[in-house]
Tab-separated table of C-alpha atoms in Angstrom:
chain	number	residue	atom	x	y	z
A	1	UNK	CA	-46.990	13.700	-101.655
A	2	UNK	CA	-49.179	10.924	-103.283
A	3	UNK	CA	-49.997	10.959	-106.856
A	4	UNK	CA	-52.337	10.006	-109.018
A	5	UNK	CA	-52.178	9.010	-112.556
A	6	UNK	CA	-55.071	9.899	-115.027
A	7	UNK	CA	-55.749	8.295	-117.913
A	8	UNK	CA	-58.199	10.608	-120.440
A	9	UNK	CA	-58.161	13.868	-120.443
A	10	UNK	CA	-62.075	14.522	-121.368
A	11	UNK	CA	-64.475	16.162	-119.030
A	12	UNK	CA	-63.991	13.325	-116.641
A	13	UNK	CA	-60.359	12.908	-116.363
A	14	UNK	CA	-59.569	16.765	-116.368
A	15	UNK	CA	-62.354	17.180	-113.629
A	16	UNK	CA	-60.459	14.062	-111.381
A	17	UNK	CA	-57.169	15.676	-111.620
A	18	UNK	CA	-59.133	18.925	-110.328
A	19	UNK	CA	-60.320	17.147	-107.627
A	20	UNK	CA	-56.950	15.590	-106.700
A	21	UNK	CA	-54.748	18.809	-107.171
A	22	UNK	CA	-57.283	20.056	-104.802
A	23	UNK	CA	-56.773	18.052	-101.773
A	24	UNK	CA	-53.258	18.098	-102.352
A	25	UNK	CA	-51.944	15.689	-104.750
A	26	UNK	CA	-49.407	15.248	-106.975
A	27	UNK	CA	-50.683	14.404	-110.766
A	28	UNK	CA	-49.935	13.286	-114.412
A	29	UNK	CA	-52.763	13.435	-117.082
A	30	UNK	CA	-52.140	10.970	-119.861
A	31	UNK	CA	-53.735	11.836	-122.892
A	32	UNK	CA	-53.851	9.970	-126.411
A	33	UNK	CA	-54.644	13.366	-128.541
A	34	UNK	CA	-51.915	15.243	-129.632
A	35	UNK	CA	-53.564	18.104	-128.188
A	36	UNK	CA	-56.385	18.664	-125.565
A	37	UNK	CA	-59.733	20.178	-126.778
A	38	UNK	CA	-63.322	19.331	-126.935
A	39	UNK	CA	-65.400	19.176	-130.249
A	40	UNK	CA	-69.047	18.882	-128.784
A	41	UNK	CA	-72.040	20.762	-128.545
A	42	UNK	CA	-74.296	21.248	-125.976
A	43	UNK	CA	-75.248	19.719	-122.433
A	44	UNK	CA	-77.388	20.056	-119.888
A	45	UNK	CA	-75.953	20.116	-116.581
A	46	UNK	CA	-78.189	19.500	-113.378
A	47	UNK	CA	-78.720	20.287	-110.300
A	48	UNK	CA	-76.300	17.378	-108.867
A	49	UNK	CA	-74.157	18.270	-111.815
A	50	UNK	CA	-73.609	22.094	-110.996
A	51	UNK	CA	-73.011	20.920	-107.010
A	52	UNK	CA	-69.957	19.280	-107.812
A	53	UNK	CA	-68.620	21.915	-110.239
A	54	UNK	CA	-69.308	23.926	-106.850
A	55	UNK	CA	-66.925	21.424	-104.627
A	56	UNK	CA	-64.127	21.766	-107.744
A	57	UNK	CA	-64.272	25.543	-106.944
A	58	UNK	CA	-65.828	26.035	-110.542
A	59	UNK	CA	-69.320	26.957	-109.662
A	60	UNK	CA	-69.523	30.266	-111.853
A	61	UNK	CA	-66.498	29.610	-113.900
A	62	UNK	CA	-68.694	28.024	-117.071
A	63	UNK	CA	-70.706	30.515	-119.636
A	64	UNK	CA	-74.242	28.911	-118.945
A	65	UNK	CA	-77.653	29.857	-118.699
A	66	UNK	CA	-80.335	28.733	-116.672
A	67	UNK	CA	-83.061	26.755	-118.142
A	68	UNK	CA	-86.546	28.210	-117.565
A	69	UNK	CA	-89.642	26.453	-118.896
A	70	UNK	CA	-89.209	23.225	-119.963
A	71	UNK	CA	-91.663	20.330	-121.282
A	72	UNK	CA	-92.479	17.552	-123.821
A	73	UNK	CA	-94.477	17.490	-126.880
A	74	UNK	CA	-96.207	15.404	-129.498
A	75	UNK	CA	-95.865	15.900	-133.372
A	76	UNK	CA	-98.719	17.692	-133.381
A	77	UNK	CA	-97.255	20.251	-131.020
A	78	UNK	CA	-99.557	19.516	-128.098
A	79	UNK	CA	-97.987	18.938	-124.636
A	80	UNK	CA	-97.294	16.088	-123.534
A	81	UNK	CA	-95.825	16.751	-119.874
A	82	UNK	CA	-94.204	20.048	-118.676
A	83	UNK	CA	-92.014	20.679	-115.629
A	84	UNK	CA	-93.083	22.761	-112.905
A	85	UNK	CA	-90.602	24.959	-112.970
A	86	UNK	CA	-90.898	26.476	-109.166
A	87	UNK	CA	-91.501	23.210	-107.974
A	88	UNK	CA	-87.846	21.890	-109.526
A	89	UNK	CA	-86.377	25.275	-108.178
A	90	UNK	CA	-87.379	25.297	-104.803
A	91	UNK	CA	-86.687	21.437	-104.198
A	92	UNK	CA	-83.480	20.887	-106.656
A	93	UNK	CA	-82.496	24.099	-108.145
A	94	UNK	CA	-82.714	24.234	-112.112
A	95	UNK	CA	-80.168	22.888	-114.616
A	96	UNK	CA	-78.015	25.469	-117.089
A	97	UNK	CA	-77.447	25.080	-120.626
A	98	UNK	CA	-73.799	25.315	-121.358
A	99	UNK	CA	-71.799	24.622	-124.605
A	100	UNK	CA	-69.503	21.138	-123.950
A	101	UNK	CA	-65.940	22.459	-124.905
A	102	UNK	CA	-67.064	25.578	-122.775
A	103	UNK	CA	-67.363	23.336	-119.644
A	104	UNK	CA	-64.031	21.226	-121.107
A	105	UNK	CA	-61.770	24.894	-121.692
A	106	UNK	CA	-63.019	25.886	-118.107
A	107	UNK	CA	-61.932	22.267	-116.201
A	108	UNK	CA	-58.603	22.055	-118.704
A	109	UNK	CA	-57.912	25.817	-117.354
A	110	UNK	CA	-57.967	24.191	-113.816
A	111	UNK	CA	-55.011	21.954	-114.555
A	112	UNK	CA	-51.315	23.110	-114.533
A	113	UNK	CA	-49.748	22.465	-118.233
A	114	UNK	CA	-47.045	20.884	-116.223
A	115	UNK	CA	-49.335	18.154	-115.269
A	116	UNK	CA	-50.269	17.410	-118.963
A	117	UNK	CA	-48.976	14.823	-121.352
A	118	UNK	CA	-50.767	14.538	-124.681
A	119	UNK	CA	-49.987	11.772	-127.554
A	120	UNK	CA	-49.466	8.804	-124.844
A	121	UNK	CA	-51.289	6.010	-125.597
A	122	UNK	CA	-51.863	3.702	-122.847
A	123	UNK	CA	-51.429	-0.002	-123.217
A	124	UNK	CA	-51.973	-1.484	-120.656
A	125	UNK	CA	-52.894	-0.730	-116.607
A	126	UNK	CA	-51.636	-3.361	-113.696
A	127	UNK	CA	-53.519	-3.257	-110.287
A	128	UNK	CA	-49.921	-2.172	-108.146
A	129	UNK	CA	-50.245	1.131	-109.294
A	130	UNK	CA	-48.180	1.799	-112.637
A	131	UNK	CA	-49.619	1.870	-116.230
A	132	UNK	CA	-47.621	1.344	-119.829
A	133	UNK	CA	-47.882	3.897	-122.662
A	134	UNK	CA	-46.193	4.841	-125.528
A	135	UNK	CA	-43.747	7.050	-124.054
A	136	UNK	CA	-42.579	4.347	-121.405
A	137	UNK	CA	-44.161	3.705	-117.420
A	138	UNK	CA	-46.077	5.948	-115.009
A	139	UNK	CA	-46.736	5.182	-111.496
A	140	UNK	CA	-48.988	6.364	-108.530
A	141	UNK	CA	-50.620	5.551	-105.498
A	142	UNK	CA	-53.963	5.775	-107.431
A	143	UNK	CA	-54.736	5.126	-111.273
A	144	UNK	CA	-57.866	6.326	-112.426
A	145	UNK	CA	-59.105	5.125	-115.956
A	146	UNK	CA	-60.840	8.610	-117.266
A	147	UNK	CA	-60.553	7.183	-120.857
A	148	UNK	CA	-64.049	6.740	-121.987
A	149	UNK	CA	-66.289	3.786	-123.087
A	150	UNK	CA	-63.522	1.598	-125.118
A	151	UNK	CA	-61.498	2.198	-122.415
A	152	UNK	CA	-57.809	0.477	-122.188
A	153	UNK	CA	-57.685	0.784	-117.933
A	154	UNK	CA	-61.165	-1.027	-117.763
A	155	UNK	CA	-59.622	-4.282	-119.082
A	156	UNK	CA	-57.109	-4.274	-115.676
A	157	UNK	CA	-60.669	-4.328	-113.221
A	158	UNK	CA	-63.441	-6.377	-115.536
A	159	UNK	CA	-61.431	-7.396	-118.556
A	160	UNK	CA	-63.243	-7.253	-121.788
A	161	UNK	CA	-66.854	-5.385	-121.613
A	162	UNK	CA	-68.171	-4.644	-125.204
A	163	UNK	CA	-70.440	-1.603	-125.132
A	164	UNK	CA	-73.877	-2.212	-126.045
A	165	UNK	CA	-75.731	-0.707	-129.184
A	166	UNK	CA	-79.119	1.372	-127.794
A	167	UNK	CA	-80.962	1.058	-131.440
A	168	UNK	CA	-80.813	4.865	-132.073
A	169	UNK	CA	-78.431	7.541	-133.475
A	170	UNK	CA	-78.316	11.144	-132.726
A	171	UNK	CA	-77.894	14.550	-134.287
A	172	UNK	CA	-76.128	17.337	-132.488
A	173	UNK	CA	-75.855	20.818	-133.465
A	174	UNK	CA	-75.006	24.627	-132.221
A	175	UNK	CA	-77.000	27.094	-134.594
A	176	UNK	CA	-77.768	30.731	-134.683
A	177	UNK	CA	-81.511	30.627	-134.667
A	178	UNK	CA	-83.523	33.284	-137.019
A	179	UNK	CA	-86.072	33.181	-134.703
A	180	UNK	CA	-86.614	33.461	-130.816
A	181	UNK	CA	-86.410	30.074	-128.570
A	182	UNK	CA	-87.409	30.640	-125.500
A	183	UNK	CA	-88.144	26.964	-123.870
A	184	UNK	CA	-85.950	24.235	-123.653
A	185	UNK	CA	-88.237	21.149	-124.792
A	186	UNK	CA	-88.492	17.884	-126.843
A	187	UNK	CA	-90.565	16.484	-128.941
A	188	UNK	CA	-91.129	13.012	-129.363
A	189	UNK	CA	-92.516	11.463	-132.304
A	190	UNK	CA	-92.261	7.414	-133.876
A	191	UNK	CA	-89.357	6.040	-133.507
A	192	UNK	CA	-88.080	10.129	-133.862
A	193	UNK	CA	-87.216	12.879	-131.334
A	194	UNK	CA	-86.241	16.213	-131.310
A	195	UNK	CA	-84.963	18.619	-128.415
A	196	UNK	CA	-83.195	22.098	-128.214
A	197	UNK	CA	-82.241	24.420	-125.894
A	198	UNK	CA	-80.817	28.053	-125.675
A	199	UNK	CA	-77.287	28.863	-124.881
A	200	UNK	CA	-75.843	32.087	-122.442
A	201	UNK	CA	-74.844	33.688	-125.808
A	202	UNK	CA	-78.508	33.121	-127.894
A	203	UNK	CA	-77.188	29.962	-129.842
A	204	UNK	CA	-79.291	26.982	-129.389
A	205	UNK	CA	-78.250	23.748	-129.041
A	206	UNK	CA	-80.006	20.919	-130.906
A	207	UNK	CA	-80.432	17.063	-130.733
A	208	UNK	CA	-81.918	15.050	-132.978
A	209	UNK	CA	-82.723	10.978	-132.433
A	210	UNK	CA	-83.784	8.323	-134.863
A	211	UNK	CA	-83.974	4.943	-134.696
A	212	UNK	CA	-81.299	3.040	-137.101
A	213	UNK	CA	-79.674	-0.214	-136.894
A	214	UNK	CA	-75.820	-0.074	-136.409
A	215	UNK	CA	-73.786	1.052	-138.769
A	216	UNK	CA	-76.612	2.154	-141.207
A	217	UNK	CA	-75.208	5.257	-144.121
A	218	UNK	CA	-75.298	8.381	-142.814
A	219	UNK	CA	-77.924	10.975	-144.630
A	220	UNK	CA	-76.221	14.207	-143.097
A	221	UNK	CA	-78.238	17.277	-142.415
A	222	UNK	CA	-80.288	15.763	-146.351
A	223	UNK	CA	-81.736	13.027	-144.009
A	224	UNK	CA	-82.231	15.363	-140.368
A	225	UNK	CA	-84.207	17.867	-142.630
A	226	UNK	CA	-86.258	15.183	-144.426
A	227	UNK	CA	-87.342	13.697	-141.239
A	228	UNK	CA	-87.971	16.497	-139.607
A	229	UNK	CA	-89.347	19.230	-141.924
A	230	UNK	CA	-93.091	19.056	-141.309
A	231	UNK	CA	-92.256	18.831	-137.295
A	232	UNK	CA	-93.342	21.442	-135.229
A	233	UNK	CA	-91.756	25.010	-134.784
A	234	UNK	CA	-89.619	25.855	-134.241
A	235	UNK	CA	-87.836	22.308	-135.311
A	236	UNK	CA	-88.024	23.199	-139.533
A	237	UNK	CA	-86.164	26.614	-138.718
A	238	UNK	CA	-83.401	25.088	-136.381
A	239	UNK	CA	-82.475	22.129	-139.057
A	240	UNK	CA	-82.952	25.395	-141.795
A	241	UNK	CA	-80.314	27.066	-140.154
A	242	UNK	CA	-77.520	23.723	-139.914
A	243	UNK	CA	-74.892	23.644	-141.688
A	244	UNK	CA	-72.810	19.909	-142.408
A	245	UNK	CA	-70.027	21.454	-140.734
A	246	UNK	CA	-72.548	21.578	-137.417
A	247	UNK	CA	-73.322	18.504	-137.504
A	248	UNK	CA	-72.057	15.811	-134.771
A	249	UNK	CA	-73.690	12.345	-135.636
A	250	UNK	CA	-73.238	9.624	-133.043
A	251	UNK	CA	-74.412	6.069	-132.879
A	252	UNK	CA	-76.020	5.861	-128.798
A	253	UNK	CA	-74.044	3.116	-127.077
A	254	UNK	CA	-73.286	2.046	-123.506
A	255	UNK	CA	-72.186	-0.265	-121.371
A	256	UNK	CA	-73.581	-3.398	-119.791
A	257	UNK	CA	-73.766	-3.067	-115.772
A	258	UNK	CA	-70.517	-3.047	-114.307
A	259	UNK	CA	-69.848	-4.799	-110.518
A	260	UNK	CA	-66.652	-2.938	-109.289
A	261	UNK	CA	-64.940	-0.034	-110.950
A	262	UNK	CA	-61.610	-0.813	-109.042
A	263	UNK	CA	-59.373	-3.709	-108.600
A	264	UNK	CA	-56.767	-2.734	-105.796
A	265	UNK	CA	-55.164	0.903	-106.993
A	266	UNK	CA	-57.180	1.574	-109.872
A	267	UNK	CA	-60.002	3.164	-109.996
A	268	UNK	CA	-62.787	4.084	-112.930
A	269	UNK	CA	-64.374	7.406	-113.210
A	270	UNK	CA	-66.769	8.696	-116.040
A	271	UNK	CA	-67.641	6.671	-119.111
A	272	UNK	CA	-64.724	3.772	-118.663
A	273	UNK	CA	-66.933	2.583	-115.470
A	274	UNK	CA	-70.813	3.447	-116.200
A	275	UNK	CA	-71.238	4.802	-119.845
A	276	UNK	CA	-74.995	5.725	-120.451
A	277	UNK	CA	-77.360	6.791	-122.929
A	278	UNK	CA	-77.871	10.724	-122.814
A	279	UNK	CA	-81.348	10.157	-122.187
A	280	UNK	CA	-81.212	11.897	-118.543
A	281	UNK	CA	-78.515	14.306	-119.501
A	282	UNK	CA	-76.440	12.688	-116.528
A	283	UNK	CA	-73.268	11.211	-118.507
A	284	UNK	CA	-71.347	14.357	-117.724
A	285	UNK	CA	-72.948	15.264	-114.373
A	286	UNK	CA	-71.821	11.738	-113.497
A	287	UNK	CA	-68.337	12.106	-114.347
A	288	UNK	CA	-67.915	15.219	-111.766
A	289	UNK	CA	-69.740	13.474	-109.008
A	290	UNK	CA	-67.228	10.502	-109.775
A	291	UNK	CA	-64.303	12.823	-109.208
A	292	UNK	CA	-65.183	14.625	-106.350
A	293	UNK	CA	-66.312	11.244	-104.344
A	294	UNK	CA	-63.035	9.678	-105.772
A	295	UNK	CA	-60.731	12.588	-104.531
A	296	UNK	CA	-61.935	13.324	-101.499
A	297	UNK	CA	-61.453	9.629	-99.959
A	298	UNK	CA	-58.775	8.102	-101.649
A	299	UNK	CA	-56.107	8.617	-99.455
A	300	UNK	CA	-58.149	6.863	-97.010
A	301	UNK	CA	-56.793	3.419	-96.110
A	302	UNK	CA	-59.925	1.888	-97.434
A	303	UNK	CA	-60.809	4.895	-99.449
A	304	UNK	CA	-61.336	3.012	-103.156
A	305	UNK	CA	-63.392	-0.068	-101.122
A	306	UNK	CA	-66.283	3.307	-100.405
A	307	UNK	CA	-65.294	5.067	-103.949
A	308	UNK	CA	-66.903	1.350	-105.202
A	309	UNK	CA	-69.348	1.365	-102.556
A	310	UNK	CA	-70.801	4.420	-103.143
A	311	UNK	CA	-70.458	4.975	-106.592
A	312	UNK	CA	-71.730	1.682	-108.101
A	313	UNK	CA	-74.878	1.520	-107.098
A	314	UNK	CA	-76.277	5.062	-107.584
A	315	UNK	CA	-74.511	5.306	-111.340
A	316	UNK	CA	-75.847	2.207	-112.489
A	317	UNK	CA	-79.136	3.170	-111.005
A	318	UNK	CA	-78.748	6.113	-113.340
A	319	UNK	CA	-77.654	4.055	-116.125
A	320	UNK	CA	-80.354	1.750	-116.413
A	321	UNK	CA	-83.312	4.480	-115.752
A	322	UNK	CA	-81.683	6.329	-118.682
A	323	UNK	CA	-81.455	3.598	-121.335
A	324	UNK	CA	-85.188	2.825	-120.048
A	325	UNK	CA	-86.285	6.354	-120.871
A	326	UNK	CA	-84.529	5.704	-124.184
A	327	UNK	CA	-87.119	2.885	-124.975
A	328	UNK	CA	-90.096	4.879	-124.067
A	329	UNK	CA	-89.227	7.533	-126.109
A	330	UNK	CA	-87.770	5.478	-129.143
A	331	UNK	CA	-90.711	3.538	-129.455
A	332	UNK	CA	-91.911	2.799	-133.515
A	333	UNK	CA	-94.965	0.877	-132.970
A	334	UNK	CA	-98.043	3.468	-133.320
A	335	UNK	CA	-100.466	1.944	-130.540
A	336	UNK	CA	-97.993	1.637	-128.259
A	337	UNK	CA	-96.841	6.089	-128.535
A	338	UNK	CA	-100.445	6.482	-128.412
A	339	UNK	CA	-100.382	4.961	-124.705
A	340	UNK	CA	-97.253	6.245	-124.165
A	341	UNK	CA	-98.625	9.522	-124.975
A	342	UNK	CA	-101.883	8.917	-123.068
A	343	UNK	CA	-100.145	8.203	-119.794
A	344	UNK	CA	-97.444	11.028	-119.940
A	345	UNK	CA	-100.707	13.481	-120.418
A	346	UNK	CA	-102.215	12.053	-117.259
A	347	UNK	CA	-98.968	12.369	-115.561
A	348	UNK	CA	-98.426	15.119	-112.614
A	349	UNK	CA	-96.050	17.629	-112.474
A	350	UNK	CA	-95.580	16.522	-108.646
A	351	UNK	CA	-94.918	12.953	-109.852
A	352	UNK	CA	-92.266	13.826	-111.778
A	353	UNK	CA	-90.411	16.124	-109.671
A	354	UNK	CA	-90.736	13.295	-106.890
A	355	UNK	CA	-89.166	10.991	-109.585
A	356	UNK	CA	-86.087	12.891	-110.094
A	357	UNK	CA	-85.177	13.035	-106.426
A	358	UNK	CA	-82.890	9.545	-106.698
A	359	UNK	CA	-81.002	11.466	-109.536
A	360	UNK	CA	-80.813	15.273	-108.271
A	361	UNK	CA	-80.940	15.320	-104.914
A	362	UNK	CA	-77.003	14.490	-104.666
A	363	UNK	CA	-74.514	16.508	-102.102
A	364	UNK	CA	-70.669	16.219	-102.178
């Protein structure tokens, strides 16, 4: 039986070792945290997203809710753009609102314990198949670096790639709302945004985004309610309802494009080969498409030469569209949101629907 080794046990690696156990592979899960678990919040999974939690076998396994009306506004509450919902249905299907450690419990549920080894940290990866950790030497037919943006496997396929800083930071949140949500929207401001959405058990998840230079002191929920309290509803009541212990603040980073994400049997998956701004909601969604491609050809003679060939282009595709929507939306100077604004007012619902195709319209 071949095996694979994973390094990372995150949404990524746990979904890859899904994949593999699934067409009939042996597999070892090396993980650096003493114990596996997932502190997020919320995510959006799409359309392509939910197919390949489909080809894992996990289609209904995740607590999720599907997102109804959805849209983007100005600071002065007026529409901006808003998705025609039948239109997305009928041609993509719509995406679900799910709570991240949700998602990570379900995948992590999917793997044998036996399969699991937590507190190895992995030194270093070498192209012939076996990887050094703190616990001594793995090997496998196929090593898959699953460990994230600083990842230690990259170095063995591209050597040193320093992520790149986007110019933002975000807020996330999970709060009990005191009143009624029903939308999932954004609202973009100056420099500022603002988006929610409503989980399968009435929570809503929250992001907030502000642009900050790297490395700037962190305000905590003082600074999210000062920039935010005059928004509109129901923005002042969701920050009202934060607590600091709620609060998930992230500097936005990601990686410069990537050429190969394998160098003879390894093989990167997830954020270690195409880490991307969370603009699109895809980060995730690209991780399980990574596994499922990955798995299902590997054993293939040439079968990491078409994991490479297939996944490069469409994830960096993905990768650079979302760090461009990123700019859009983050930009500070005034005449330049008022055109922004302007166009996205003039802009059809058919246009946009037709402009997510490259990005949903994925089958395993």
């Amino acid at each position: 039986m071949p095996k694979a080794i994973i390094v990372g046990a995150g949404i990524g690696g746990l979904a890859t070792a899904v994949a593999f156990i699934r067409q009939g592979w042996d597999v070892e899960v090396l993980e650096r945290a003493p114990r596996i678990r997932e502190v997020g919040a919320g995510l959006s999974v799409w359309p392509n997203g939910l197919r390949a939690l489909a080809a894992l076998g996990l289609a209904d396994a995740v607590p999720a809710r599907e997102s109804g009306s959805a849209g983007i506004r100005d600071t002065d509450g007026h529409w901006l753009s808003r998705s025609d919902v039948a239109l997305f249905r009928s041609k993509y299907g719509l995406p679900q609102m799910m709570h991240r450690a949700e998602l990570h419990e379900v995948l992590r549920a999917a793997v044998p314990e036996s399969v699991l080894r937590t507190g190895i940290t992995v030194t270093r990866a070498h192209p012939d198949g076996t990887v050094e950790h703190s616990a001594g030497t793995s090997a496998g037919e196929v090593i898959v670096g699953a460990d994230g943006i600083r990842s230690a496997v990259r170095r063995a396929v591209c050597g040193v790639i320093e992520p790149r800083y986007s110019g933002y930071v975000t807020w996330r949140m999970v709060v009990t709302p005191t009143e009624p949500v029903g939308e999932i929207a954004e609202i973009w401001g100056t420099g500022e945004r603002f988006g929610y959405g409503v989980l399968h058990d009435g929570r809503v998840y929250c992001f907030a985004v502000a642009n900050k230079a790297a490395g700037s002191e962190d305000g905590g929920l003082g600074e999210l309610r000062r920039r935010f309290a005059d928004w509109p509803a129901p923005v002042p009541a969701l920050v009202a309802a934060a607590t600091e212990e709620d609060l998930l603040k992230h500097e936005i980073y990601d990686l410069p494009a990537l050429k190969t994400y394998v160098a003879e049997r390894i093989a990167l998956v997830g954020d270690a080969a195409h880490a991307m701004t969370p603009n699109l909601g895809q980060g995730a969604c690209q991780a399980l498409e990574d596994a499922v491609v990955l798995a299902r050809i590997a054993a293939e003679g040439n079968g990491l030469a078409r994991y490479d060939a297939e996944r490069v282009r469409r994830t960096q595709m993905i990768r650079v569209r979302s760090r461009q929507i990123g700019a859009i939306a983050q930009l500070s100077w005034r005449p330049a949101v008022a055109v922004r604004n302007a166009v996205m007012r003039r802009l059809p619902a058919e246009a946009q629907a037709k402009t997510a195709a490259a990005v949903l319209d994925w089958q395993p």
